[in-house]
Coordinates of C-alpha atoms in Angstrom, one line a residue:
M1 CA 98.1 -187.9 30.3
V2 CA 95.8 -189.1 27.6
T3 CA 97.3 -190.8 24.5
K4 CA 95.5 -189.9 21.3
L5 CA 95.4 -192.8 18.8
K6 CA 95.1 -193.0 15.1
D7 CA 91.6 -192.4 13.6
V8 CA 89.5 -195.5 12.6
D9 CA 86.3 -195.8 10.7
V10 CA 84.3 -197.5 13.5
V11 CA 84.8 -198.2 17.2
T12 CA 82.4 -200.6 19.0
I13 CA 82.0 -200.2 22.7
G14 CA 81.5 -203.8 23.9
V15 CA 82.2 -206.9 21.8
G16 CA 79.2 -208.9 22.9
M17 CA 76.9 -210.4 20.3
T18 CA 75.7 -207.2 18.7
G19 CA 79.1 -205.5 18.8
A20 CA 80.7 -208.5 17.1
M21 CA 77.9 -208.7 14.5
L22 CA 78.4 -205.1 13.5
A23 CA 82.2 -205.3 13.5
K24 CA 81.9 -208.3 11.1
E25 CA 79.4 -206.5 8.8
F26 CA 81.5 -203.4 8.7
T27 CA 84.8 -205.2 7.9
L28 CA 82.9 -206.9 5.1
A29 CA 82.0 -203.4 3.8
G30 CA 85.7 -202.5 3.9
L31 CA 85.7 -200.4 7.1
T32 CA 88.5 -200.4 9.7
V33 CA 87.0 -201.4 13.1
V34 CA 88.4 -201.3 16.7
G35 CA 86.4 -203.4 19.2
L36 CA 86.8 -202.2 22.8
E37 CA 85.9 -204.8 25.4
R38 CA 86.0 -204.1 29.1
G39 CA 86.4 -207.8 30.1
P40 CA 88.8 -210.5 29.0
D41 CA 89.0 -212.3 25.7
R42 CA 86.9 -215.6 25.5
R43 CA 88.3 -218.4 23.4
P44 CA 86.1 -221.5 23.3
H45 CA 89.0 -223.9 22.6
E46 CA 90.7 -222.7 25.8
E47 CA 87.7 -222.2 28.1
A48 CA 84.8 -224.3 26.9
V49 CA 86.5 -227.6 27.1
L50 CA 85.8 -230.8 29.0
P51 CA 85.9 -231.6 31.8
R52 CA 86.4 -228.2 33.4
I53 CA 83.4 -226.5 31.6
R54 CA 81.0 -228.7 33.5
D55 CA 81.7 -226.9 36.7
E56 CA 78.5 -225.7 38.3
L57 CA 80.2 -224.3 41.3
K58 CA 82.5 -222.1 39.2
Y59 CA 80.1 -220.9 36.6
V60 CA 76.7 -221.0 38.3
Q61 CA 77.4 -220.3 42.0
R62 CA 80.6 -218.2 41.6
M63 CA 79.6 -216.5 38.4
E64 CA 82.8 -216.8 36.4
L65 CA 81.4 -215.1 33.3
M66 CA 79.7 -212.2 35.0
Q67 CA 80.7 -208.5 35.4
D68 CA 83.1 -207.8 38.3
N69 CA 81.0 -205.9 40.9
S70 CA 84.2 -204.6 42.7
I71 CA 85.0 -202.5 39.6
D72 CA 81.6 -201.5 38.4
T73 CA 78.1 -202.2 39.4
I74 CA 74.8 -200.3 39.8
T75 CA 72.7 -199.1 42.7
F76 CA 69.1 -200.2 43.2
R77 CA 66.0 -198.9 44.9
N78 CA 62.3 -199.6 44.5
S79 CA 61.1 -196.0 44.3
S80 CA 62.4 -192.5 44.0
E81 CA 61.7 -191.9 47.7
Q82 CA 64.4 -194.4 48.7
T83 CA 68.2 -194.3 48.7
G84 CA 69.8 -196.5 46.1
L85 CA 72.4 -199.0 47.4
P86 CA 75.1 -200.8 45.4
I87 CA 74.5 -204.4 44.2
R88 CA 77.6 -206.1 45.7
R89 CA 76.7 -209.5 44.2
W90 CA 74.6 -210.1 41.1
G91 CA 71.4 -211.9 41.8
A92 CA 68.2 -211.0 39.9
F93 CA 70.1 -210.4 36.6
L94 CA 73.6 -211.3 35.5
P95 CA 75.4 -208.9 33.2
G96 CA 78.2 -210.8 31.4
E97 CA 81.7 -209.6 30.8
G98 CA 84.3 -210.4 28.2
V99 CA 84.1 -211.1 24.5
G100 CA 80.6 -212.4 23.9
G101 CA 79.1 -210.6 26.8
T102 CA 75.9 -211.9 28.3
L103 CA 75.2 -214.4 25.4
N104 CA 78.1 -216.5 26.7
H105 CA 75.9 -217.6 29.5
W106 CA 72.4 -217.2 28.2
G107 CA 69.9 -220.1 28.4
G108 CA 69.3 -219.9 24.7
M109 CA 65.5 -219.2 24.4
H110 CA 65.2 -217.5 21.0
W111 CA 62.1 -215.5 20.1
R112 CA 60.6 -213.1 17.6
Y113 CA 58.2 -210.5 18.9
L114 CA 54.6 -210.5 17.7
P115 CA 53.6 -208.1 15.0
S116 CA 51.3 -206.4 17.4
D117 CA 54.1 -205.9 19.9
F118 CA 55.7 -203.3 17.5
K119 CA 52.5 -201.2 17.4
L120 CA 51.5 -201.7 21.0
R121 CA 49.9 -198.4 21.9
T122 CA 48.0 -198.3 18.6
A123 CA 46.8 -201.9 19.0
L124 CA 45.6 -201.4 22.5
T125 CA 43.9 -198.1 21.6
E126 CA 42.1 -199.6 18.6
R127 CA 40.9 -202.6 20.5
Y128 CA 40.1 -201.2 23.9
G129 CA 40.0 -197.4 23.5
A130 CA 42.6 -194.8 24.4
N131 CA 41.2 -194.3 27.9
A132 CA 41.8 -197.9 28.8
I133 CA 45.6 -197.4 28.9
P134 CA 46.7 -196.2 32.4
A135 CA 48.1 -192.7 32.6
D136 CA 51.4 -193.9 34.1
M137 CA 51.9 -196.6 31.5
T138 CA 54.4 -194.9 29.1
I139 CA 54.2 -197.4 26.3
Q140 CA 54.7 -196.4 22.7
D141 CA 54.8 -197.9 19.2
W142 CA 58.1 -199.0 17.8
P143 CA 59.2 -196.9 14.8
V144 CA 59.8 -200.2 12.9
S145 CA 57.4 -203.0 12.0
Y146 CA 57.6 -206.7 12.2
E147 CA 57.3 -206.9 8.4
E148 CA 60.4 -204.6 8.0
L149 CA 62.4 -206.7 10.5
E150 CA 61.5 -210.1 9.2
P151 CA 64.4 -210.5 6.8
F152 CA 66.8 -209.5 9.6
Y153 CA 65.2 -211.9 12.0
D154 CA 65.8 -214.5 9.4
K155 CA 69.5 -213.5 9.0
F156 CA 70.0 -213.6 12.8
D157 CA 68.3 -217.0 12.9
K158 CA 70.7 -218.3 10.3
M159 CA 73.8 -216.8 12.0
C160 CA 72.8 -218.5 15.2
G161 CA 71.6 -221.8 13.7
V162 CA 68.4 -221.7 15.7
A163 CA 66.5 -224.9 16.4
G164 CA 62.7 -224.8 16.2
K165 CA 59.5 -225.5 14.4
A166 CA 57.7 -222.8 12.3
G167 CA 54.0 -222.2 13.0
N168 CA 53.4 -219.5 10.4
L169 CA 55.3 -220.1 7.2
K170 CA 54.5 -217.4 4.7
G171 CA 51.1 -217.0 6.2
Q172 CA 50.3 -220.7 6.3
K173 CA 49.6 -221.9 9.9
I174 CA 51.3 -225.1 10.8
D175 CA 50.2 -227.4 13.6
G176 CA 53.0 -228.2 16.0
G177 CA 54.6 -224.8 15.6
N178 CA 53.7 -221.5 17.1
V179 CA 50.5 -220.6 15.2
F180 CA 50.5 -217.1 16.9
E181 CA 53.8 -216.0 15.5
G182 CA 54.2 -213.5 12.7
P183 CA 54.7 -214.9 9.2
R184 CA 58.2 -216.1 8.6
N185 CA 59.7 -216.6 5.1
N186 CA 61.8 -219.6 6.0
E187 CA 61.7 -222.6 8.4
Y188 CA 64.1 -222.5 11.3
P189 CA 67.7 -223.3 10.3
T190 CA 67.8 -226.6 12.3
P191 CA 64.9 -228.8 13.6
A192 CA 63.5 -228.4 17.0
L193 CA 65.3 -230.2 19.9
K194 CA 63.8 -233.4 21.3
S195 CA 61.3 -232.8 24.0
S196 CA 62.0 -233.9 27.6
A197 CA 59.6 -236.3 29.2
G198 CA 58.1 -233.5 31.2
A199 CA 57.5 -231.4 28.1
V200 CA 55.7 -234.4 26.4
M201 CA 53.4 -234.5 29.4
M202 CA 52.7 -230.8 29.2
I203 CA 52.0 -231.0 25.5
E204 CA 49.4 -233.7 26.1
A205 CA 47.8 -231.7 28.9
A206 CA 47.8 -228.4 26.9
K207 CA 46.2 -230.0 23.9
S208 CA 43.4 -231.5 26.1
L209 CA 42.6 -227.9 27.2
G210 CA 42.4 -226.6 23.7
Y211 CA 45.8 -224.8 23.8
H212 CA 48.5 -224.8 21.1
P213 CA 51.7 -226.3 22.4
F214 CA 55.0 -226.3 20.4
P215 CA 58.7 -226.9 21.0
A216 CA 60.7 -224.0 22.5
P217 CA 62.8 -222.2 19.9
F218 CA 66.4 -222.5 21.0
G219 CA 69.4 -220.5 20.1
A220 CA 71.6 -223.5 19.4
A221 CA 71.9 -225.9 16.5
S222 CA 70.2 -229.2 16.9
A223 CA 72.4 -230.7 14.2
P224 CA 75.8 -229.9 12.7
Y225 CA 75.4 -226.5 10.9
K226 CA 77.4 -224.0 9.0
N227 CA 76.3 -220.4 9.6
I228 CA 76.2 -217.4 7.3
Y229 CA 79.9 -216.5 8.1
G230 CA 81.0 -220.0 7.0
I231 CA 81.7 -221.2 10.6
Q232 CA 81.0 -224.9 11.3
L233 CA 79.0 -225.4 14.4
G234 CA 78.4 -228.5 16.5
A235 CA 75.0 -229.9 17.6
C236 CA 73.5 -229.6 21.0
E237 CA 74.5 -232.5 23.2
Y238 CA 71.7 -232.1 25.8
C239 CA 74.5 -231.8 28.5
G240 CA 72.3 -229.8 30.9
F241 CA 74.9 -227.0 31.5
C242 CA 73.5 -224.2 29.2
G243 CA 72.6 -221.6 31.8
R244 CA 75.6 -219.5 33.0
N245 CA 78.0 -221.7 31.1
S246 CA 79.7 -221.4 27.7
C247 CA 78.9 -224.3 25.3
E248 CA 81.3 -227.2 25.0
A249 CA 79.8 -228.3 21.7
N250 CA 80.0 -224.9 19.9
A251 CA 76.3 -225.1 19.4
K252 CA 74.7 -222.4 21.5
A253 CA 74.9 -219.0 19.8
S254 CA 77.6 -216.6 21.1
A255 CA 80.1 -214.3 19.6
P256 CA 83.2 -216.3 20.4
T257 CA 81.8 -219.4 18.6
H258 CA 79.6 -217.9 15.9
I259 CA 81.4 -214.7 14.8
M260 CA 84.9 -214.3 16.2
P261 CA 86.5 -217.2 14.3
A262 CA 85.6 -215.2 11.1
L263 CA 86.5 -211.8 12.6
R264 CA 89.8 -212.4 14.3
D265 CA 91.7 -212.8 11.1
E266 CA 90.2 -209.7 9.5
A267 CA 93.1 -207.3 8.7
K268 CA 90.7 -204.4 9.2
F269 CA 89.6 -205.5 12.7
E270 CA 91.5 -205.0 16.0
L271 CA 90.3 -206.3 19.4
R272 CA 91.3 -204.6 22.6
T273 CA 90.4 -206.3 25.8
R274 CA 90.4 -204.9 29.4
A275 CA 89.5 -201.6 27.8
F276 CA 87.2 -199.7 30.1
V277 CA 85.4 -197.0 28.2
T278 CA 84.7 -194.1 30.5
K279 CA 83.2 -191.4 28.2
L280 CA 82.1 -190.5 24.7
L281 CA 83.8 -187.3 23.5
Y282 CA 80.8 -185.2 22.4
D283 CA 80.8 -182.2 20.0
K284 CA 77.4 -180.8 20.9
A285 CA 77.5 -178.0 18.4
G286 CA 78.4 -180.4 15.6
K287 CA 76.0 -183.0 16.8
K288 CA 78.5 -185.8 16.6
V289 CA 80.8 -187.9 18.8
T290 CA 84.5 -187.4 17.9
G291 CA 85.9 -190.4 19.7
V292 CA 86.0 -192.5 22.8
L293 CA 87.9 -192.2 26.0
Y294 CA 89.0 -195.4 27.7
T295 CA 91.4 -196.8 30.3
D296 CA 93.5 -199.8 29.7
M297 CA 92.8 -201.8 32.9
K298 CA 96.0 -203.8 32.5
T299 CA 98.3 -200.8 32.6
G300 CA 96.2 -197.9 33.9
E301 CA 97.0 -195.8 30.8
E302 CA 94.2 -193.6 29.4
Y303 CA 93.6 -193.4 25.6
E304 CA 91.5 -191.4 23.2
Q305 CA 90.3 -193.4 20.2
P306 CA 88.9 -191.1 17.4
A307 CA 86.4 -192.7 15.1
N308 CA 84.0 -191.7 12.3
I309 CA 81.3 -194.0 13.6
V310 CA 80.8 -195.0 17.3
I311 CA 78.7 -198.1 18.1
L312 CA 77.5 -198.3 21.7
S313 CA 76.9 -202.0 22.1
S314 CA 77.3 -202.8 25.8
F315 CA 74.7 -204.1 28.3
V316 CA 71.5 -202.1 29.0
F317 CA 72.8 -200.5 32.2
S318 CA 76.1 -199.5 30.6
N319 CA 74.5 -198.0 27.4
A320 CA 72.3 -195.7 29.5
H321 CA 75.2 -194.9 31.9
T322 CA 77.5 -193.9 29.1
M323 CA 75.0 -191.6 27.5
L324 CA 74.2 -190.0 30.9
Y325 CA 77.8 -189.5 31.9
S326 CA 78.8 -188.2 28.5
G327 CA 76.1 -185.6 28.6
I328 CA 74.4 -186.7 25.4
G329 CA 70.6 -186.1 25.4
Q330 CA 68.4 -184.9 28.2
P331 CA 68.2 -187.1 31.3
Y332 CA 64.8 -188.4 32.2
D333 CA 62.9 -186.7 35.0
P334 CA 60.1 -188.9 36.5
V335 CA 58.5 -185.9 38.2
T336 CA 58.0 -183.8 35.0
G337 CA 58.2 -186.7 32.5
R338 CA 60.7 -184.6 30.5
G339 CA 63.9 -186.0 29.1
Q340 CA 64.5 -189.4 27.4
V341 CA 67.9 -190.8 28.6
G342 CA 67.1 -193.4 31.3
R343 CA 63.3 -193.5 30.5
N344 CA 61.2 -196.7 30.2
Y345 CA 63.4 -199.2 32.0
C346 CA 61.6 -202.5 31.9
Y347 CA 62.3 -206.0 33.1
Q348 CA 60.7 -209.4 32.6
F349 CA 58.0 -210.6 34.9
E350 CA 58.6 -214.3 35.6
A351 CA 56.7 -216.5 38.0
P352 CA 57.5 -220.2 38.2
A353 CA 55.7 -223.4 39.3
I354 CA 56.7 -227.0 40.0
A355 CA 54.7 -230.2 39.9
F356 CA 55.8 -233.5 41.4
F357 CA 54.8 -236.9 40.0
E358 CA 55.6 -239.7 42.4
N359 CA 54.8 -242.5 39.9
K360 CA 56.6 -240.9 36.9
N361 CA 60.3 -241.6 36.3
L362 CA 61.8 -238.6 34.5
N363 CA 65.5 -238.0 33.6
P364 CA 66.3 -234.4 34.7
F365 CA 70.1 -234.5 34.1
M366 CA 70.3 -234.6 30.4
G367 CA 68.6 -231.8 28.5
A368 CA 68.7 -228.2 27.5
P369 CA 66.4 -225.2 27.8
G370 CA 65.2 -226.0 24.3
D371 CA 63.8 -229.4 25.4
R372 CA 60.8 -227.5 26.8
A373 CA 57.2 -227.2 25.6
V374 CA 55.6 -223.8 25.3
I375 CA 52.1 -222.3 24.8
D376 CA 51.7 -218.8 23.5
D377 CA 47.9 -218.5 23.8
F378 CA 48.2 -215.9 26.5
N379 CA 50.9 -213.7 25.1
G380 CA 50.5 -210.0 24.0
E381 CA 47.3 -209.5 22.1
N382 CA 46.8 -213.2 21.4
F383 CA 43.8 -213.1 23.7
D384 CA 41.1 -210.6 24.7
H385 CA 41.9 -208.5 27.8
T386 CA 38.4 -207.1 28.1
G387 CA 37.5 -207.1 31.8
L388 CA 40.8 -208.5 33.0
K389 CA 42.1 -205.2 34.4
F390 CA 45.6 -205.6 32.9
F391 CA 47.4 -205.5 29.6
G392 CA 50.2 -207.8 28.4
G393 CA 50.9 -211.4 28.9
G394 CA 53.6 -214.0 28.3
Y395 CA 54.4 -217.5 27.3
I396 CA 54.1 -220.6 29.5
V397 CA 57.0 -223.1 29.4
G398 CA 57.5 -226.5 31.0
G399 CA 59.8 -229.5 31.0
S400 CA 62.0 -231.8 33.0
G401 CA 65.5 -231.7 31.5
A402 CA 68.7 -229.8 32.2
A403 CA 68.7 -229.9 36.0
P404 CA 72.3 -229.5 37.1
P405 CA 73.8 -231.3 40.1
I406 CA 73.6 -228.4 42.6
G407 CA 70.7 -226.2 41.4
G408 CA 68.5 -228.9 39.9
R409 CA 67.3 -230.5 43.1
D410 CA 63.6 -229.7 43.3
V411 CA 61.9 -230.6 46.6
P412 CA 58.4 -230.0 47.9
E413 CA 57.7 -226.9 50.0
G414 CA 58.5 -227.3 53.7
T415 CA 61.6 -229.5 53.0
P416 CA 64.6 -228.4 55.2
R417 CA 67.2 -226.5 53.2
W418 CA 70.1 -228.6 54.5
G419 CA 70.8 -231.7 56.5
S420 CA 69.8 -235.4 56.4
E421 CA 66.1 -234.8 55.7
W422 CA 67.0 -232.5 52.7
K423 CA 69.3 -235.2 51.3
K424 CA 66.5 -237.8 51.7
Q425 CA 64.0 -235.6 49.9
T426 CA 66.4 -234.7 47.0
V427 CA 66.9 -238.4 46.4
K428 CA 63.2 -239.1 46.6
W429 CA 62.1 -236.4 44.2
Y430 CA 65.0 -235.8 41.8
Y431 CA 63.5 -238.0 39.1
H432 CA 59.9 -236.9 39.6
A433 CA 59.6 -233.1 39.0
V434 CA 58.5 -231.0 36.1
D435 CA 59.3 -227.3 36.2
F436 CA 57.2 -224.5 34.7
N437 CA 57.7 -220.8 34.1
T438 CA 55.7 -217.8 32.9
Q439 CA 57.7 -215.3 30.9
G440 CA 55.6 -212.2 31.3
S441 CA 55.7 -208.8 29.7
V442 CA 56.6 -205.5 31.5
Y443 CA 54.9 -202.5 30.0
A444 CA 56.8 -199.3 30.7
N445 CA 55.8 -197.2 33.7
R446 CA 56.7 -193.6 34.5
A447 CA 58.2 -194.5 37.8
N448 CA 60.8 -197.0 36.5
Y449 CA 64.0 -195.5 35.1
L450 CA 67.8 -195.3 35.1
D451 CA 69.9 -192.3 36.2
L452 CA 73.3 -191.5 37.8
D453 CA 73.7 -192.2 41.5
P454 CA 74.6 -189.1 43.5
T455 CA 76.7 -190.9 46.1
Y456 CA 78.4 -194.1 44.9
K457 CA 81.2 -194.3 42.3
D458 CA 82.9 -196.9 40.3
A459 CA 86.6 -197.9 40.3
L460 CA 87.5 -195.0 38.0
G461 CA 85.6 -192.4 40.0
R462 CA 82.5 -192.1 37.9
P463 CA 79.1 -192.0 39.5
L464 CA 77.4 -195.5 39.4
G465 CA 74.3 -196.0 37.4
R466 CA 71.2 -196.2 39.5
L467 CA 68.1 -198.4 38.8
T468 CA 64.7 -197.4 40.2
Y469 CA 62.3 -200.2 39.6
N470 CA 59.3 -202.0 41.0
G471 CA 56.6 -204.2 39.6
T472 CA 53.3 -202.4 38.9
D473 CA 49.7 -203.4 39.6
N474 CA 49.4 -204.2 35.9
D475 CA 52.5 -206.5 36.0
H476 CA 51.2 -208.4 39.1
A477 CA 47.7 -208.9 37.7
M478 CA 49.1 -210.1 34.4
S479 CA 51.5 -212.5 36.2
R480 CA 48.8 -214.0 38.5
Y481 CA 46.6 -214.5 35.5
L482 CA 49.3 -216.5 33.7
L483 CA 49.8 -218.6 36.9
T484 CA 46.1 -219.6 36.9
K485 CA 46.6 -220.9 33.3
V486 CA 49.7 -222.9 34.5
E487 CA 47.6 -224.4 37.3
T488 CA 45.0 -225.6 34.8
I489 CA 47.7 -227.4 32.8
I490 CA 49.3 -228.9 35.9
K491 CA 46.0 -230.2 37.1
A492 CA 45.4 -231.8 33.7
M493 CA 48.7 -233.7 34.2
N494 CA 47.4 -235.2 37.5
P495 CA 50.4 -234.6 39.7
S496 CA 51.0 -235.9 43.2
S497 CA 51.4 -232.3 44.4
Y498 CA 52.3 -228.9 42.9
E499 CA 53.4 -225.4 44.0
L500 CA 52.9 -222.0 42.4
S501 CA 55.3 -219.1 43.1
P502 CA 53.7 -215.7 42.5
R503 CA 56.0 -212.7 42.5
P504 CA 56.5 -210.9 45.8
R505 CA 55.0 -207.4 45.9
N506 CA 58.3 -205.6 45.9
F507 CA 61.0 -206.4 43.5
T508 CA 64.2 -207.7 45.0
V509 CA 67.6 -208.0 43.4
V510 CA 68.6 -211.1 45.4
P511 CA 67.2 -214.2 43.7
Y512 CA 67.8 -214.8 40.0
Q513 CA 64.8 -214.0 37.8
S514 CA 66.1 -213.2 34.3
T515 CA 68.7 -211.1 32.5
H516 CA 66.0 -209.6 30.3
N517 CA 66.6 -205.9 31.0
T518 CA 65.4 -203.3 28.5
G519 CA 65.0 -199.6 28.0
G520 CA 66.9 -196.5 29.0
T521 CA 68.0 -195.4 25.5
I522 CA 64.7 -196.2 23.7
M523 CA 63.9 -195.8 20.0
G524 CA 61.0 -193.8 18.7
S525 CA 59.7 -191.6 16.0
T526 CA 60.8 -188.2 17.3
P527 CA 63.4 -186.7 19.6
G528 CA 60.5 -185.9 21.9
N529 CA 59.8 -189.6 22.6
S530 CA 63.1 -191.3 22.2
V531 CA 66.9 -191.4 22.3
V532 CA 67.5 -193.0 19.0
N533 CA 65.5 -193.2 15.7
R534 CA 64.3 -196.2 13.8
Y535 CA 67.8 -197.1 12.7
L536 CA 69.1 -196.9 16.3
Q537 CA 70.9 -193.6 15.4
S538 CA 71.2 -191.0 18.2
W539 CA 69.0 -187.9 17.6
D540 CA 71.8 -185.8 19.3
A541 CA 74.9 -187.3 17.5
H542 CA 74.4 -188.6 14.0
N543 CA 77.5 -190.8 14.0
L544 CA 76.5 -192.6 17.3
F545 CA 74.4 -195.8 17.1
I546 CA 73.1 -197.7 20.1
M547 CA 72.6 -201.5 19.9
G548 CA 70.8 -203.9 22.1
A549 CA 67.7 -204.1 24.3
S550 CA 68.3 -200.7 25.9
T551 CA 66.6 -199.3 22.7
F552 CA 63.3 -201.2 23.3
P553 CA 60.3 -198.9 24.2
Q554 CA 58.9 -201.6 26.5
Q555 CA 59.3 -205.3 27.2
P556 CA 56.9 -207.8 25.5
G557 CA 56.4 -211.3 26.9
Y558 CA 59.5 -212.8 25.3
N559 CA 63.2 -212.9 25.8
P560 CA 64.8 -209.9 24.0
T561 CA 67.7 -211.6 22.3
G562 CA 66.2 -212.4 18.9
T563 CA 64.8 -208.9 18.4
A564 CA 68.1 -207.3 19.6
G565 CA 69.9 -209.3 16.9
A566 CA 67.4 -208.5 14.2
M567 CA 67.6 -204.8 15.1
A568 CA 71.4 -204.9 14.9
Y569 CA 71.3 -206.3 11.4
W570 CA 68.6 -203.8 10.4
A571 CA 70.7 -200.9 11.6
S572 CA 74.0 -202.2 10.1
D573 CA 72.3 -202.7 6.8
K574 CA 71.2 -199.0 6.7
I575 CA 74.6 -197.7 7.9
V576 CA 76.5 -199.7 5.2
K577 CA 74.0 -198.8 2.4
D578 CA 73.3 -195.2 3.2
Y579 CA 75.1 -193.6 6.1
I580 CA 78.7 -194.3 5.0
K581 CA 78.0 -192.7 1.6
N582 CA 76.3 -189.6 3.1
P583 CA 77.0 -189.2 6.9
G584 CA 74.2 -187.3 8.6
P585 CA 70.7 -187.9 10.2
L586 CA 69.0 -190.9 8.6
V587 CA 65.6 -189.6 9.9
Q588 CA 64.8 -185.9 10.0
A589 CA 63.7 -184.7 13.4

């Protein structure tokens, strides 16, 4: 029996970063908000404390903060001709679970997209001609511009306390920052982190080649900082445990540290954890969602939560799955190209490298992802693609800090993976390695998408979501090109030896690559090319708004977090100023 609860103004499905952001903005506007979170509560003063937070075995190897695969997962296949199989243990990407979601364990790299990224199809057409874009590359312009988003990028930066160095301040290019970025109205909230020894070496080499190195923008405060919600944050301590861990210093941006302290005491907000949302209750004739159906995983009881506004703010896979299972919108068909829900799934195309310096003594233990150096010379449309036979690009990053005790043991190729010789080599090379990575774009392809699996089901009997994905010829050509640029930088650093690791031909879900998944509920200018409009409002249900990277039409060569945060503030601003006063479509179809 389903228990129907009292109506509320807003319900958020997922209390990760964007869900918490919108809950806070709506309570400030006087709305009553219920936050439904499938996982547990996360309280930094209980979990992110010394010494237990510095437990690489628990958090990195055993994935303490990740979604429970035994309750819900996805199936995966490389192509539509194959049978999808369930992912029993997360590998390539790591969906988070609990209050704060994936940002509890993110590495903190914090980016804005290039102005040209928002008008990608137009930019490529104007520069290279419409016929240059492959027929199966289903890229499209965003329905919002960089200039419109800039104030909301700025607000998100100030909420997070981002550390960095501006390279384009109100149109003035500044050496030492990213001179390729779009103009920003303000400097970063806190100064850039100190560069690791390996990053300093990369900066010198990149400059000698005519490139434009700068410190990595980092989603954590480099000094004590009070954010826009009045929450006092600590400074990064260069502890080396950012990736897959919560932050012991309350510096790295996450909902539990940066929003929840100001939200928990709000009388108009209620948090319900272990609340597994199964379905949106959809009034197709009225083109609205009447409420949310969820199961309390602590008791097994089923509830209906009516709401005037529903915010779908879960991870990419869950956003698409919820829309598909609820029957909202037309599912994508890769054969005909019709339908929008599930279309344009994209990933991030990373390819790493490592260089060894026998005569350099580096300190790899202390550090953070923000101690890296970056070049952006080969990202997006920052360079000419004429004759290269690919579009897209990415940033190149390098440094030598933040190598944890288990996973941070770089050894040359050919070293045994265990035993006395492995131990000998880890001791020999631990202080002598510099790591590099290429963070490459993935431009949407007709063959990559999300749908419902016909065979496998989750713990509550719903069909699992299914991911069909593989790298394209364009992706591989782009990635190999970036690796050639990495190689020129490494050679200029004069290493003892180095190794490049190009991507394998077929994508595999086993080794970790990134949690930068996008698409499936993409935004666009019409119902014929998207699931949501420019304000992230569903074309099929005017009171349903979808947050996060599932709304991105394609994946530029940057981490999606900064843009997901900016888009959430952009949407919440429109909802508060216009939608609440006059509920209905914010963009006419």
